[in-house]
Amino acid sequence: MSVMQDTFLGEILGGVILAGDSLVLKTTYGVRKVQVLATGVESEDGQINIDQNKGSSVKVLEHVDPLAYYDTFANQLGEEKQSAVIGSFDEQRRMWSVPRI
């Protein structure tokens, strides 16, 4: 998987976890020490490494029930009232090209 795919999947996972019911999703968390790279090298900046010696402690998702996750995600896709509605790319391009007043 590419970094872009990982990022997109991580955003979906995060959205489902935040919007879902933790009892249904059966989420468990752990604490890990991580370090975020800031080397000035574009392909490395933002990478997260587990570093037990120098890292900062963060709460990390360790488990989620996969069937409950997919069920929650599918139900959210079926909701008619969503906070953001995305149209076609052409519609989006028209909206972006009109200057805001």
PDB file of C-alpha atoms in Angstrom:
ATOM      1  CA  MET A   1       0.000   0.000   0.000  1.00  0.00           C
ATOM      2  CA  SER A   2       1.117   3.515  -0.675  1.00  0.00           C
ATOM      3  CA  VAL A   3       1.436   6.242   1.940  1.00  0.00           C
ATOM      4  CA  MET A   4      -1.594   7.967   0.404  1.00  0.00           C
ATOM      5  CA  GLN A   5      -3.729   4.826   0.732  1.00  0.00           C
ATOM      6  CA  ASP A   6      -2.556   4.320   4.321  1.00  0.00           C
ATOM      7  CA  THR A   7      -3.442   7.922   5.135  1.00  0.00           C
ATOM      8  CA  PHE A   8      -6.905   7.656   3.601  1.00  0.00           C
ATOM      9  CA  LEU A   9      -7.639   4.348   5.340  1.00  0.00           C
ATOM     10  CA  GLY A  10      -6.392   5.812   8.613  1.00  0.00           C
ATOM     11  CA  GLU A  11      -8.776   8.747   8.244  1.00  0.00           C
ATOM     12  CA  ILE A  12     -11.711   6.417   7.589  1.00  0.00           C
ATOM     13  CA  LEU A  13     -10.750   4.215  10.538  1.00  0.00           C
ATOM     14  CA  GLY A  14     -10.432   7.265  12.790  1.00  0.00           C
ATOM     15  CA  GLY A  15     -13.794   8.629  11.654  1.00  0.00           C
ATOM     16  CA  VAL A  16     -15.575   5.336  12.292  1.00  0.00           C
ATOM     17  CA  ILE A  17     -13.906   4.935  15.693  1.00  0.00           C
ATOM     18  CA  LEU A  18     -14.796   8.499  16.755  1.00  0.00           C
ATOM     19  CA  ALA A  19     -18.386   8.306  15.495  1.00  0.00           C
ATOM     20  CA  GLY A  20     -19.027   4.711  16.487  1.00  0.00           C
ATOM     21  CA  ASP A  21     -19.977   3.075  19.763  1.00  0.00           C
ATOM     22  CA  SER A  22     -16.853   1.759  21.496  1.00  0.00           C
ATOM     23  CA  LEU A  23     -18.856  -1.038  23.148  1.00  0.00           C
ATOM     24  CA  VAL A  24     -20.106  -2.265  19.764  1.00  0.00           C
ATOM     25  CA  LEU A  25     -16.724  -1.824  18.070  1.00  0.00           C
ATOM     26  CA  LYS A  26     -14.961  -3.516  21.015  1.00  0.00           C
ATOM     27  CA  THR A  27     -12.017  -1.141  20.797  1.00  0.00           C
ATOM     28  CA  THR A  28      -8.978  -1.611  22.985  1.00  0.00           C
ATOM     29  CA  TYR A  29      -6.118   0.830  23.407  1.00  0.00           C
ATOM     30  CA  GLY A  30      -2.558   0.729  24.636  1.00  0.00           C
ATOM     31  CA  VAL A  31       0.113   3.303  25.379  1.00  0.00           C
ATOM     32  CA  ARG A  32       3.179   3.453  23.148  1.00  0.00           C
ATOM     33  CA  LYS A  33       6.126   5.807  23.024  1.00  0.00           C
ATOM     34  CA  VAL A  34       6.400   7.277  19.542  1.00  0.00           C
ATOM     35  CA  GLN A  35       8.552   9.826  17.791  1.00  0.00           C
ATOM     36  CA  VAL A  36       7.425  11.878  14.770  1.00  0.00           C
ATOM     37  CA  LEU A  37      10.211  12.453  12.259  1.00  0.00           C
ATOM     38  CA  ALA A  38      11.045  16.002  11.198  1.00  0.00           C
ATOM     39  CA  THR A  39      14.256  15.577   9.227  1.00  0.00           C
ATOM     40  CA  GLY A  40      13.571  18.086   6.482  1.00  0.00           C
ATOM     41  CA  VAL A  41      13.403  15.241   3.958  1.00  0.00           C
ATOM     42  CA  GLU A  42       9.927  15.354   2.414  1.00  0.00           C
ATOM     43  CA  SER A  43       9.589  11.568   2.113  1.00  0.00           C
ATOM     44  CA  GLU A  44      10.455  11.117   5.818  1.00  0.00           C
ATOM     45  CA  ASP A  45       8.803  14.087   7.527  1.00  0.00           C
ATOM     46  CA  GLY A  46       5.716  13.087   9.473  1.00  0.00           C
ATOM     47  CA  GLN A  47       6.604   9.409   9.718  1.00  0.00           C
ATOM     48  CA  ILE A  48       5.822   7.939  13.118  1.00  0.00           C
ATOM     49  CA  ASN A  49       8.266   5.502  14.705  1.00  0.00           C
ATOM     50  CA  ILE A  50       7.893   3.533  17.902  1.00  0.00           C
ATOM     51  CA  ASP A  51      10.785   4.673  20.093  1.00  0.00           C
ATOM     52  CA  GLN A  52      10.730   3.342  23.657  1.00  0.00           C
ATOM     53  CA  ASN A  53      13.722   5.497  24.667  1.00  0.00           C
ATOM     54  CA  LYS A  54      13.049   8.979  23.253  1.00  0.00           C
ATOM     55  CA  GLY A  55       9.387   8.842  22.302  1.00  0.00           C
ATOM     56  CA  SER A  56       6.386  10.617  23.760  1.00  0.00           C
ATOM     57  CA  SER A  57       3.590   8.482  25.205  1.00  0.00           C
ATOM     58  CA  VAL A  58       0.432   8.325  23.108  1.00  0.00           C
ATOM     59  CA  LYS A  59      -2.757   6.284  23.217  1.00  0.00           C
ATOM     60  CA  VAL A  60      -2.791   3.795  20.311  1.00  0.00           C
ATOM     61  CA  LEU A  61      -5.686   1.743  18.952  1.00  0.00           C
ATOM     62  CA  GLU A  62      -4.751  -1.927  19.365  1.00  0.00           C
ATOM     63  CA  HIS A  63      -7.935  -3.753  18.390  1.00  0.00           C
ATOM     64  CA  VAL A  64     -11.328  -3.181  16.803  1.00  0.00           C
ATOM     65  CA  ASP A  65     -13.915  -5.833  15.924  1.00  0.00           C
ATOM     66  CA  PRO A  66     -13.628  -5.953  12.105  1.00  0.00           C
ATOM     67  CA  LEU A  67     -17.242  -7.004  11.481  1.00  0.00           C
ATOM     68  CA  ALA A  68     -18.593  -4.275  13.758  1.00  0.00           C
ATOM     69  CA  TYR A  69     -16.268  -1.772  12.055  1.00  0.00           C
ATOM     70  CA  TYR A  70     -17.484  -2.639   8.547  1.00  0.00           C
ATOM     71  CA  ASP A  71     -21.120  -2.662   9.705  1.00  0.00           C
ATOM     72  CA  THR A  72     -20.745   0.789  11.295  1.00  0.00           C
ATOM     73  CA  PHE A  73     -18.949   2.133   8.213  1.00  0.00           C
ATOM     74  CA  ALA A  74     -21.570   0.739   5.812  1.00  0.00           C
ATOM     75  CA  ASN A  75     -24.410   2.180   7.897  1.00  0.00           C
ATOM     76  CA  GLN A  76     -22.782   5.623   7.855  1.00  0.00           C
ATOM     77  CA  LEU A  77     -22.414   5.479   4.062  1.00  0.00           C
ATOM     78  CA  GLY A  78     -26.149   4.847   3.827  1.00  0.00           C
ATOM     79  CA  GLU A  79     -27.090   7.907   5.889  1.00  0.00           C
ATOM     80  CA  GLU A  80     -28.885  10.481   3.762  1.00  0.00           C
ATOM     81  CA  LYS A  81     -28.000  13.351   6.088  1.00  0.00           C
ATOM     82  CA  GLN A  82     -24.233  13.652   6.201  1.00  0.00           C
ATOM     83  CA  SER A  83     -22.079  16.506   7.386  1.00  0.00           C
ATOM     84  CA  ALA A  84     -20.344  16.707   4.016  1.00  0.00           C
ATOM     85  CA  VAL A  85     -21.812  15.817   0.665  1.00  0.00           C
ATOM     86  CA  ILE A  86     -19.361  15.417  -2.173  1.00  0.00           C
ATOM     87  CA  GLY A  87     -20.560  15.753  -5.743  1.00  0.00           C
ATOM     88  CA  SER A  88     -18.744  14.924  -8.920  1.00  0.00           C
ATOM     89  CA  PHE A  89     -15.238  16.174  -9.543  1.00  0.00           C
ATOM     90  CA  ASP A  90     -16.591  18.610 -12.151  1.00  0.00           C
ATOM     91  CA  GLU A  91     -19.008  20.082  -9.569  1.00  0.00           C
ATOM     92  CA  GLN A  92     -16.185  20.472  -7.078  1.00  0.00           C
ATOM     93  CA  ARG A  93     -13.928  22.122  -9.668  1.00  0.00           C
ATOM     94  CA  ARG A  94     -16.681  24.638 -10.540  1.00  0.00           C
ATOM     95  CA  MET A  95     -17.130  25.485  -6.856  1.00  0.00           C
ATOM     96  CA  TRP A  96     -13.374  25.908  -6.336  1.00  0.00           C
ATOM     97  CA  SER A  97     -12.934  28.098  -9.399  1.00  0.00           C
ATOM     98  CA  VAL A  98     -15.564  30.667  -8.340  1.00  0.00           C
ATOM     99  CA  PRO A  99     -13.947  33.405  -6.239  1.00  0.00           C
ATOM    100  CA  ARG A 100     -15.437  33.853  -2.782  1.00  0.00           C
ATOM    101  CA  ILE A 101     -16.714  37.319  -1.991  1.00  0.00           C
TER     102      ILE A 101
END
